[in-house]
Coordinates of C-alpha atoms and ligand atoms in Angstrom, one line a residue:
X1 CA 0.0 0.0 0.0
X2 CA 1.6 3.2 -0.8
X3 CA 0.6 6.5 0.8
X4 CA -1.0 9.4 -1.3
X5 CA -2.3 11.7 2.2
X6 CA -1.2 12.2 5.6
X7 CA -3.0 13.8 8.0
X8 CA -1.3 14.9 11.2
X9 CA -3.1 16.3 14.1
X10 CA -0.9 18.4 16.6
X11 CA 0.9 21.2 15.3
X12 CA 3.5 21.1 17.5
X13 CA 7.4 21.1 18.3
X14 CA 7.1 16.7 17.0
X15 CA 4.1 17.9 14.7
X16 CA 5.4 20.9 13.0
X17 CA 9.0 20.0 12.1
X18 CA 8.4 16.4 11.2
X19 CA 5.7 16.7 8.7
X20 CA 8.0 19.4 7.1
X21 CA 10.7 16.9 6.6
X22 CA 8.0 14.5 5.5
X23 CA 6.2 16.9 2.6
X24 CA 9.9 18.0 1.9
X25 CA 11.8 14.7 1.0
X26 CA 8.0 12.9 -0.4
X27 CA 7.0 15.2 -3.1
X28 CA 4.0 12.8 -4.3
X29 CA 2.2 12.9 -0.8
X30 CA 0.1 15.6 0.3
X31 CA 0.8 16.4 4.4
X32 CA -1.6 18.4 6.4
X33 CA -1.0 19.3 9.8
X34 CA -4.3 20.6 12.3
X35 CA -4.8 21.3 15.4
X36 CA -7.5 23.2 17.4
X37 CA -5.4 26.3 18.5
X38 CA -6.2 28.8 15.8
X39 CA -3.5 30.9 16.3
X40 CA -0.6 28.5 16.4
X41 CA -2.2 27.4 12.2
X42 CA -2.2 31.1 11.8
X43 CA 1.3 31.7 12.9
X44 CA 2.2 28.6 10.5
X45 CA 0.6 30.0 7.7
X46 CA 2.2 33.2 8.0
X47 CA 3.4 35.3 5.1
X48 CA 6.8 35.6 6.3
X49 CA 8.0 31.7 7.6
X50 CA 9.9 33.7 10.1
X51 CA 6.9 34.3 12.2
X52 CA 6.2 30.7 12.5
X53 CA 5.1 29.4 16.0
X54 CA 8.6 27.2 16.6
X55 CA 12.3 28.3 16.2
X56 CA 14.7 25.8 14.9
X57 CA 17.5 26.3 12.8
X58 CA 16.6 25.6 9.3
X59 CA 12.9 25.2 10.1
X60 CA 11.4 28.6 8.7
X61 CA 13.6 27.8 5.3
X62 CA 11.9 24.3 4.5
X63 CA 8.3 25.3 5.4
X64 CA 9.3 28.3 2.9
X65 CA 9.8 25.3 0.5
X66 CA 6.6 23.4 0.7
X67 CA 3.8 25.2 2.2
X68 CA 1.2 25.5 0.0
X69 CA 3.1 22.8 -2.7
X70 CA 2.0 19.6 -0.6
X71 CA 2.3 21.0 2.8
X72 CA -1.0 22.4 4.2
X73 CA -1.6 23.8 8.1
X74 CA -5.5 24.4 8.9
X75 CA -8.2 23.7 11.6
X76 CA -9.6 21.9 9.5
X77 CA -9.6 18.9 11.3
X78 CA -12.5 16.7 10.4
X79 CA -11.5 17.3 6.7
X80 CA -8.1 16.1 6.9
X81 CA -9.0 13.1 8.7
X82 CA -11.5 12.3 6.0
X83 CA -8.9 12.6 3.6
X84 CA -5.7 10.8 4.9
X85 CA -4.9 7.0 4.8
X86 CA -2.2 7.5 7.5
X87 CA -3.0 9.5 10.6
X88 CA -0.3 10.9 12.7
X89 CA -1.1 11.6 16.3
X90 CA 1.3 14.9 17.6
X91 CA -1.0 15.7 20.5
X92 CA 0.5 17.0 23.9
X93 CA 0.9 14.1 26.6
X94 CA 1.4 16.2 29.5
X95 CA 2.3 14.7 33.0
X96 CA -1.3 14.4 34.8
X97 CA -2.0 17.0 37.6
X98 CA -5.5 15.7 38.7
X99 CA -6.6 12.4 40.2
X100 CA -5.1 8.7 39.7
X101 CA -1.6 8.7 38.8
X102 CA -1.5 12.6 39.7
X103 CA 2.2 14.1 39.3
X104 CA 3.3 10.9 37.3
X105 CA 1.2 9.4 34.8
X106 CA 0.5 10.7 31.5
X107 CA -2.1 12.4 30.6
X108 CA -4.1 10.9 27.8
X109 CA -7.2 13.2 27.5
X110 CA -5.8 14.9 24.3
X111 CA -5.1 11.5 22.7
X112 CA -8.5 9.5 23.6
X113 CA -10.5 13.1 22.2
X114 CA -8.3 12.5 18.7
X115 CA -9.4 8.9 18.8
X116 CA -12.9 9.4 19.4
X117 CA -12.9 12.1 16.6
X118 CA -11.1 9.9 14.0
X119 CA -13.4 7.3 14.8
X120 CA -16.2 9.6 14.6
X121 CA -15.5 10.8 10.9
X122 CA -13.3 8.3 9.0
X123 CA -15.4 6.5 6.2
X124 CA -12.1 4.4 5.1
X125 CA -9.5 2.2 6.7
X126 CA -6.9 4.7 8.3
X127 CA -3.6 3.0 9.3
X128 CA -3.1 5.5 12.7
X129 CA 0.5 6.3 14.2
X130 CA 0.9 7.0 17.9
X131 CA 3.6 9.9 17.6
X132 CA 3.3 11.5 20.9
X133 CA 5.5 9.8 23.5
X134 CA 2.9 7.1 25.2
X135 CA 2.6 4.7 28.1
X136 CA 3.4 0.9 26.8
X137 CA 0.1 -0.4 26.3
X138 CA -1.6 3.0 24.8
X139 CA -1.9 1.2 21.3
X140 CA -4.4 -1.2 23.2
X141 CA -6.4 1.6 24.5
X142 CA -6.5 3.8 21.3
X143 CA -7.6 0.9 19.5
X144 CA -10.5 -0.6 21.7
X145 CA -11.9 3.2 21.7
X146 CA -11.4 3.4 17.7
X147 CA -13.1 0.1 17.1
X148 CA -16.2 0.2 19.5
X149 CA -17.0 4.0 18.6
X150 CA -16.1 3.8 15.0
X151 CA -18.5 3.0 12.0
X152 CA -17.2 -0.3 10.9
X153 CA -13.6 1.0 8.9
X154 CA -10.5 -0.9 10.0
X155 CA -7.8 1.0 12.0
X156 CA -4.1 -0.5 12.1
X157 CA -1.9 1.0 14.8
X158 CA 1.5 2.2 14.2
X159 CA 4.0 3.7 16.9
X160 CA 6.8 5.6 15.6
X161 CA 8.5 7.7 18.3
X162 CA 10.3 11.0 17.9
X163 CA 13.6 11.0 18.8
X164 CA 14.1 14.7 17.4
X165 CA 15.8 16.7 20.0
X166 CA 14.4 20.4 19.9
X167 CA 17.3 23.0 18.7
X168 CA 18.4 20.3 16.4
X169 CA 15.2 19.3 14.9
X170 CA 15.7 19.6 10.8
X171 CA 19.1 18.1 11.0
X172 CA 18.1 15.1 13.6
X173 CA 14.8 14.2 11.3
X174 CA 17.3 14.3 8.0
X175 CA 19.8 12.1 9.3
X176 CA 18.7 10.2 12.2
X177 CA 20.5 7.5 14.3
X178 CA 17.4 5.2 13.7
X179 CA 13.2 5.7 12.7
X180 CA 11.6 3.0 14.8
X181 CA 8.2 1.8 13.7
X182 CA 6.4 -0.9 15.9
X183 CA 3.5 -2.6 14.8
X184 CA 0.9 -5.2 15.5
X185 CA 2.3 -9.0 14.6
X186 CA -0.5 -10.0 12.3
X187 CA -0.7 -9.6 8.5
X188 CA -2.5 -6.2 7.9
X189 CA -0.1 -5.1 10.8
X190 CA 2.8 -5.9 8.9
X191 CA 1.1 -4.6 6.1
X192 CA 0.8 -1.0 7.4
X193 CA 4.4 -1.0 9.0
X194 CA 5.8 -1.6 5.3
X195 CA 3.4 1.9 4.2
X196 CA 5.3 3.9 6.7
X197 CA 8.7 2.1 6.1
X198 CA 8.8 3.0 2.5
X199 CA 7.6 6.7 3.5
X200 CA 10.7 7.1 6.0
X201 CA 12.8 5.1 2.6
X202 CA 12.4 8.1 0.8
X203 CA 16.0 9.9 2.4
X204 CA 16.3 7.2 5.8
X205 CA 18.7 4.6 4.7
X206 CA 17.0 1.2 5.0
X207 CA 19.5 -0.2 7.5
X208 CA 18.3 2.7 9.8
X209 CA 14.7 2.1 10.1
X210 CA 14.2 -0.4 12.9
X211 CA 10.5 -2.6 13.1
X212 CA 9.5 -3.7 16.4
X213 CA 6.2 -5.0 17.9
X214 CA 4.3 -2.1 19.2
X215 CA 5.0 -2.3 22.6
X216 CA 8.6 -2.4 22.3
X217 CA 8.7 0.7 20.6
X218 CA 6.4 2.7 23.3
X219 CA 8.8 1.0 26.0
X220 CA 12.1 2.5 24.0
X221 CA 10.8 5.9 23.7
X222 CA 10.3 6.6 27.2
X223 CA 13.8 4.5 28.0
X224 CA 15.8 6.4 25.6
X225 CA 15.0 9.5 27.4
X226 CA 15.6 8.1 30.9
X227 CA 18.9 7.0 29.9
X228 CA 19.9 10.0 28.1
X229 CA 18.7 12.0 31.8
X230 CA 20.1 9.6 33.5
X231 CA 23.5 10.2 32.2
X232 CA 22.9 14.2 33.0
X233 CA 22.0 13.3 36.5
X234 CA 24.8 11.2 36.9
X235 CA 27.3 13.8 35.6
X236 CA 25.2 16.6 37.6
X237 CA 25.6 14.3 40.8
X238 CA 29.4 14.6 39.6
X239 CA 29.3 18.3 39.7
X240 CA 28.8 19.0 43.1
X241 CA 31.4 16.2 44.0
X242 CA 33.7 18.3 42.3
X243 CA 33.0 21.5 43.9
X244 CA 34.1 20.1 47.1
X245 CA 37.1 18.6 45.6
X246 CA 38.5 21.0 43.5
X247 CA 38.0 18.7 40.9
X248 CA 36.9 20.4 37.6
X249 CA 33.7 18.1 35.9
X250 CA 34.8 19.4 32.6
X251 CA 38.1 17.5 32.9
X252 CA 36.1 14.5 34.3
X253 CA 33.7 14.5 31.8
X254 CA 36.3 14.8 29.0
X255 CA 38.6 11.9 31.2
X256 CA 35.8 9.7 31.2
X257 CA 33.8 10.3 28.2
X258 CA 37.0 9.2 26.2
X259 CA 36.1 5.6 27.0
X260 CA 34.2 4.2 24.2
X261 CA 32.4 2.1 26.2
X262 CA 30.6 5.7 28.3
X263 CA 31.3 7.5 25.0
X264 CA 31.2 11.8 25.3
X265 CA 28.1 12.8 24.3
X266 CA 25.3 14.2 26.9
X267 CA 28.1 14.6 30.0
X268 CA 27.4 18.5 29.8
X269 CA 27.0 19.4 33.8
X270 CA 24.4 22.0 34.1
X271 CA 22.2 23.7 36.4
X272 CA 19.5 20.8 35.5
X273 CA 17.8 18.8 32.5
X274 CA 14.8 20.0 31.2
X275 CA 12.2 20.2 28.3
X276 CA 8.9 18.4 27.9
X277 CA 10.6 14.6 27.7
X278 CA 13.1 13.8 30.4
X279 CA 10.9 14.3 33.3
X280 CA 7.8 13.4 31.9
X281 CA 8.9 9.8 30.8
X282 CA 10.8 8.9 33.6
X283 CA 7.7 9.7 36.0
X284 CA 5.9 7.9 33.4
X285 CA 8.0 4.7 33.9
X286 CA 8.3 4.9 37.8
X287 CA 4.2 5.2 37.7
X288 CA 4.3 2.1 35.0
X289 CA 6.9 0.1 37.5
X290 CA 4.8 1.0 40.4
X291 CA 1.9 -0.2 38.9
X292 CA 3.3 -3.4 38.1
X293 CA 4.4 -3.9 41.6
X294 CA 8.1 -3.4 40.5
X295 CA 8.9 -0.7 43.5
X296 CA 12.5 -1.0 43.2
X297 CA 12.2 -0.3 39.6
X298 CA 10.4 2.6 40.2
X299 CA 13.0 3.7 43.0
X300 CA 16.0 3.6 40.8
X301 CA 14.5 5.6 37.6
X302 CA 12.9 8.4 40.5
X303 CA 16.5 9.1 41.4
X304 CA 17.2 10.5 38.1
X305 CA 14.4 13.4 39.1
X306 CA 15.5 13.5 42.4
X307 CA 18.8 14.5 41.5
X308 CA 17.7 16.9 39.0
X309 CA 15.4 19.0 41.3
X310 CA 18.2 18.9 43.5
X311 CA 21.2 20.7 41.1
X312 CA 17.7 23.2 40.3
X313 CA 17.5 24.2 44.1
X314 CA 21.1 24.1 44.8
X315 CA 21.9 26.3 42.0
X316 CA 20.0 28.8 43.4
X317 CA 21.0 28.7 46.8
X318 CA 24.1 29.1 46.0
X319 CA 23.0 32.2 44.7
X320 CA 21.9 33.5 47.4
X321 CA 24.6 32.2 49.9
X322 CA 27.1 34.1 47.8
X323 CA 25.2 37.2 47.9
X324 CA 25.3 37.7 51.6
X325 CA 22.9 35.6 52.5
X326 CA 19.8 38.1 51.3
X327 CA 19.2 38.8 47.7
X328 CA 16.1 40.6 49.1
X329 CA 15.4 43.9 46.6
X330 CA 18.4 43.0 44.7
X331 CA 18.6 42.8 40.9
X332 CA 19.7 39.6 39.6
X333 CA 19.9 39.1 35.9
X334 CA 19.2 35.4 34.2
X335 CA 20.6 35.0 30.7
X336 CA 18.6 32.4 29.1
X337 CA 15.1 31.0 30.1
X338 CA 14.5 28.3 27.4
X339 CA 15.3 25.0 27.9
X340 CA 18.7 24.4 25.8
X341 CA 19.8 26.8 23.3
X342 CA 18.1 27.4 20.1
X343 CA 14.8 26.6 20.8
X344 CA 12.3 28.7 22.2
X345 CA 10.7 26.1 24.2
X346 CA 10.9 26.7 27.9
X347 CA 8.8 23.6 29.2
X348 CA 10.3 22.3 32.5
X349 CA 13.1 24.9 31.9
X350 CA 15.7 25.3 34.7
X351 CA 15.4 28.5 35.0
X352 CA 11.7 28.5 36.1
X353 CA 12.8 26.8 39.3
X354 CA 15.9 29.1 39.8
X355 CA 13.7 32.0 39.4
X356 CA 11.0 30.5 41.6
X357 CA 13.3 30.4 44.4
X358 CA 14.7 33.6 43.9
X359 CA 11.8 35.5 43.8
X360 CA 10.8 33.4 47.2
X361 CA 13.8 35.4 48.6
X362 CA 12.3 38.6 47.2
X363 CA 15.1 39.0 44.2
X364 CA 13.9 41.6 41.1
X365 CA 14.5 39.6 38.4
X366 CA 15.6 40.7 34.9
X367 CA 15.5 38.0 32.2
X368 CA 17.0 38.0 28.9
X369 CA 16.5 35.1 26.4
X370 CA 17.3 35.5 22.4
X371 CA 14.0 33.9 21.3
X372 CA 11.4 33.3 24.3
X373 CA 8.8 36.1 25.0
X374 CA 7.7 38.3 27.7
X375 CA 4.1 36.8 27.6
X376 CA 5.5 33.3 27.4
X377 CA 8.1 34.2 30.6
X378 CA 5.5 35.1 32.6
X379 CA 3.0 32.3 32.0
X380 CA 5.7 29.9 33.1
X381 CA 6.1 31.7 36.6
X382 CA 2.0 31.9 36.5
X383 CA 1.6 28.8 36.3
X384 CA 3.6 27.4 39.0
X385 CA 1.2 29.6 41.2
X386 CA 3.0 30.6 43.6
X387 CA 2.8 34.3 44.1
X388 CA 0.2 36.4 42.4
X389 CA -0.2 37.3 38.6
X390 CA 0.7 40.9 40.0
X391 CA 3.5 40.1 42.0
X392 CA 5.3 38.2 39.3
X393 CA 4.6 41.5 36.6
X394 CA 6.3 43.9 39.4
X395 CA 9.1 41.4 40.4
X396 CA 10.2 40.3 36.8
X397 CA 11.2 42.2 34.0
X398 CA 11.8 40.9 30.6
X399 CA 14.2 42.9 28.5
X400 CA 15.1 42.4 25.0
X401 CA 18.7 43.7 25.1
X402 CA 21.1 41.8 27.2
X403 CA 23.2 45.3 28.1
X404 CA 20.0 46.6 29.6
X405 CA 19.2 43.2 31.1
X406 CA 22.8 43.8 33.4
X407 CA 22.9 47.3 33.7
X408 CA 23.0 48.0 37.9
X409 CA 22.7 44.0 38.5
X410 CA 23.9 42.5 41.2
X411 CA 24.4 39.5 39.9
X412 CA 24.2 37.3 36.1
X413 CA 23.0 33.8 36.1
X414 CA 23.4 31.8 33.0
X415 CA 21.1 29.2 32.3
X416 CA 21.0 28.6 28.9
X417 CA 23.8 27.9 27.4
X418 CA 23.2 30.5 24.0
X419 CA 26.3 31.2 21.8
X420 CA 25.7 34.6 22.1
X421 CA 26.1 35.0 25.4
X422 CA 30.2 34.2 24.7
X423 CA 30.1 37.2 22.5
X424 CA 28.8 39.7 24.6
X425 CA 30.9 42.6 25.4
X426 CA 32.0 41.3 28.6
X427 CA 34.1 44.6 29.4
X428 CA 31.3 47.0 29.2
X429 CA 28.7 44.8 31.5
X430 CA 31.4 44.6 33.9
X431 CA 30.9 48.4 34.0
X432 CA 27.8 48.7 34.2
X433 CA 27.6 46.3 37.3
X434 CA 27.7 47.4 40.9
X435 CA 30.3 45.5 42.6
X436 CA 31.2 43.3 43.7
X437 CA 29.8 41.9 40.1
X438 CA 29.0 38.3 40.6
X439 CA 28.4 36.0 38.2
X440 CA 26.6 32.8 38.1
X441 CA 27.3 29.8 35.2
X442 CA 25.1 27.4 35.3
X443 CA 26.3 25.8 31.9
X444 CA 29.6 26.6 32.3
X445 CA 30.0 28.3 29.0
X446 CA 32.0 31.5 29.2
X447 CA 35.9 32.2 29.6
X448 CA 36.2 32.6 33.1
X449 CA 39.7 33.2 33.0
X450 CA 38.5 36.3 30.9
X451 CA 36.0 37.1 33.2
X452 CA 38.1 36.8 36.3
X453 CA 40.7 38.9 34.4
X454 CA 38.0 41.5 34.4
X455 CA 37.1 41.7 38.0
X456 CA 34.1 39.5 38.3
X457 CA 33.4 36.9 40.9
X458 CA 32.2 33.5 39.3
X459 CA 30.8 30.7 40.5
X460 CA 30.7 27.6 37.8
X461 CA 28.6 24.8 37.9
X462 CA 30.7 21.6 38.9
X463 CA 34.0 23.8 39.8
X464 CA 32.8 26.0 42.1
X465 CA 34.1 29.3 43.3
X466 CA 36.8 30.5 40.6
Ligands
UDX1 C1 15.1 14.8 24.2 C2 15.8 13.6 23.5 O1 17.2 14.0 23.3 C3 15.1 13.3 22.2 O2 15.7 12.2 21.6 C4 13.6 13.0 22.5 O3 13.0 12.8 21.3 C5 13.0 14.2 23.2 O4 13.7 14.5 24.4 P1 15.1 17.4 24.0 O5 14.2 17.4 25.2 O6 14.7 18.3 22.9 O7 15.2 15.9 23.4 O8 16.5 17.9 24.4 P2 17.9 17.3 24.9 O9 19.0 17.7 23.9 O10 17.8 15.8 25.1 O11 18.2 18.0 26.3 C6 17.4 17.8 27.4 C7 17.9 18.6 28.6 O12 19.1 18.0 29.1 C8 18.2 20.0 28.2 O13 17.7 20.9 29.3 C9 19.7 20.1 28.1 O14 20.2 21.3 28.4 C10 20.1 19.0 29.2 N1 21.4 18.4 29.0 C11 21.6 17.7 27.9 C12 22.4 18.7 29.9 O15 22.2 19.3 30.9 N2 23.6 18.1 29.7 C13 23.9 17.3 28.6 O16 25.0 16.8 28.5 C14 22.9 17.1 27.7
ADP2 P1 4.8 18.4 21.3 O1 6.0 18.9 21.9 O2 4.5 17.0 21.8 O3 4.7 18.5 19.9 P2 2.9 20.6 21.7 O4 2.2 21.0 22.9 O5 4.0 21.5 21.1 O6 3.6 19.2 22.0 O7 1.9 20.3 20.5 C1 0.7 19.6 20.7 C2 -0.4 20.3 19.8 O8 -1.5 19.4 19.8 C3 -0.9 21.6 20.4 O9 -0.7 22.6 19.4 C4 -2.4 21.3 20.6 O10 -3.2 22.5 20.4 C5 -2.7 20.2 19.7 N1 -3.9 19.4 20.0 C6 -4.2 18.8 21.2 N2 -5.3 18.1 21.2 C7 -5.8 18.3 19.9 C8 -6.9 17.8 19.2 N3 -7.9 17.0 19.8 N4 -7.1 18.1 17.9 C9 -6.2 18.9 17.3 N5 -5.0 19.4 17.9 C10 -4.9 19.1 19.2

């Protein structure tokens, strides 16, 4: 069976880029992406691809390339649905913060009203791909509900997990280490794996496109991510080791990250992991061990969060420990509120927990960040709900020049580890500071030597005081 229309509901940071890459490397199949938030298919449709609702490098370029040739972004979701033979699901899987499972589980609201919808309208067979990061087992749900609601059309489902890491999204879809498709063990399951096989054959070398039963694939996604956290725990844990020791973690890291057995990558200490994966799964599988009895399980992954909301909260202290123990009325400037660099996602960022605590100690808070806006800064610190809509407006201030950002700070806190930061004129903000000028790395990105030279007093995330 070959594949003429995909339909993609969720026009999101999986949603958005991956269909792009789709519509860009398979000319001869129409792709269009809905979703129910009007303005995020508005800001995709915009006139100038700039504007469009996600940064990644290279991302505004391709949609430049194919929107409106086979790539389509509406709200027209009913229609699409009608239309496609493969369905990708791109909905957001949030961790739940009401009832069973509350904290931990995933929430699956989004993905049973997409099921009941599809079921709803489709008139023909649909092969349907679970692309949103799922509980193992979710295939089993999604296809009782789309068989008992549905009007007698047959449904095969597909999981295909993103493994797209935001900031590096169009070159991680165009080469990727592996495309894993997992699919139901009968003969129309097999079937519909082979459809989205040869899709992905279009630019994915065939040796790179693993096929797995369904449940294996869920399982990998979610265990993927813990490892990859894992290893940033582990290396985090390492940090503050190191700060007692006058051991450096860069040199660790570097010492042993050159055995190919650990290998180098993802040994980056930092003030804390974040985005919308890493915590999410793991609290996903410790809720999936517990259920299952497995407490030990469950005891090991919840480590890896343990640690993390530890270097958060640690971070900050040392903040304020190094600022005389009261950082009350003081201006303190954070460089960076996304997640990573070049992205301007800021789910689970770091620095909403640093700031958290700061503005706890009463700290007036400047933030600069290349690509995340005011409106977006303050709906993070809104939503944790703890201090008033108001408060956070007169304690925060989001600027978009990093020399105004600094000007009469106390202190600079990097939490993002943007290249531009290394290019700032370092001199000038110096200057500008009152003293003494402290500064805060919490990626360990700039020369300190530099900055030392300079007159300011850092503190460096796994080396301490330098
Ligand atoms: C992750 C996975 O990498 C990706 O495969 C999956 O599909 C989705 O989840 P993402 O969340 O976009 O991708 O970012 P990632 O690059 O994995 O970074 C996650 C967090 O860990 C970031 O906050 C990052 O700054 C932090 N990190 C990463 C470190 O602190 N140190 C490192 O060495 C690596
Ligand atoms: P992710 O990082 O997983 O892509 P996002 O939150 O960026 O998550 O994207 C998920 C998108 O899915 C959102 O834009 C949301 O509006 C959309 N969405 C959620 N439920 C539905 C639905 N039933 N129909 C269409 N779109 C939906």
């Amino acid at each position: 069976m070959s594949i003429k229309n995909i339909c993609c509901i969720g026009a999101g940071y999986v949603g958005g880029p991956t269909m792009t890459m789709i519509a860009a490397q398979c000319a001869d199949i129409i792709v269009n992406v809905v979703d129910i938030n009007e303005k995020r298919i508005a800001a995709w449709n915009d006139s100038n691809t700039d504007n469009i609702p996600i940064y990644e490098p290279g991302l505004s370029e391709l949609v430049k390339k194919t929107r409106g040739k086979n790539l389509f972004f509406s709200t027209e979701v009913d229609q699409a649905i009608q239309d496609a033979d493969m369905i990708f699901i791109s909905v957001n899987t949030p961790t739940k913060t009401y009832g069973v499972g509350k904290g931990m589980a995933a929430d699956l609201k989004y993905i049973e009203l997409c099921a009941r919808q599809i079921a709803a309208v489709a008139t023909t067979d649909k092969i349907i791909v679970e692309k949103s990061t799922l509980p193992v087992r979710t295939a089993e749900a999604l296809k009782r509900i789309l068989d008992n609601t549905g009007n007698g059309v047959n449904f095969d489902i597909l999981s295909n997990p993103e493994f797209l890491a935001e900031g590096t999204a169009v070159s991680d879809l165009l080469n990727p280490d592996r495309v894993l498709i997992g699919g139901e063990e009968t003969d129309r399951g097999r079937l519909a794996q082979q459809a989205l096989v040869d899709v992905y054959s279009n630019w994915v070398p065939k040796e790179q496109i693993l096929t797995t039963n369904v449940w294996s694939s869920e399982l990998s996604k979610l265990t993927a991510n813990a490892f990859l956290a894992q290893r940033v725990s582990s290396i985090n844990a390492l940090s503050e080791l190191c700060e007692v020791t006058e051991a450096d973690v860069n040199e660790v890291a570097r010492a042993i990250g050159a055995d190919s057995r650990i290998g180098s990558k993802f040994l980056k200490a930092s003030v804390g992991f974040g985005g919308s994966c890493f915590q999410k799964d793991i609290l996903n599988l410790v809720y999936i061990s517990k259920s299952y009895g497995l407490h030990e399980v469950a005891d090991y992954w919840e480590q890896v969060i343990i640690m993390n909301d530890h270097q958060k909260r640690r971070f900050a202290r040392k903040i304020v420990q190094t600022l005389f123990n009261t950082v009350s009325g003081k201006k303190i400037t954070l460089l960076g509120w996304a997640f990573k660099k070049d992205t301007n996602d800021t789910r689970e960022s770091a620095a909403i927990y640093v700031a958290d605590y700061l503005l706890s100690e009463q700290a007036e808070l400047v933030i600069y960040d290349p690509k995340v806006t005011e409106e977006q800064v303050y709906s993070d610190l809104d939503y944790l709900g703890t201090r008033s809509e108001g408060e956070n407006r007169r304690l925060v201030k989001v600027l978009n020049s990093p020399y105004e950002a600094m000007d009469k700070a106390h202190a600079i806190a990097v939490l993002t580890e943007w290249d531009e930061f290394k290019t700032l004129n370092w001199n000038d903000i110096f200057d500008s500071m009152l003293k003494p000028a402290f500064l805060f790395d919490g990626r360990s990105v700039l020369d300190h030597k530099k900055l030392n030279a300079i007159g300011f007093d850092n503190y460096v995330i796994g080396k301490g005081p330098c």
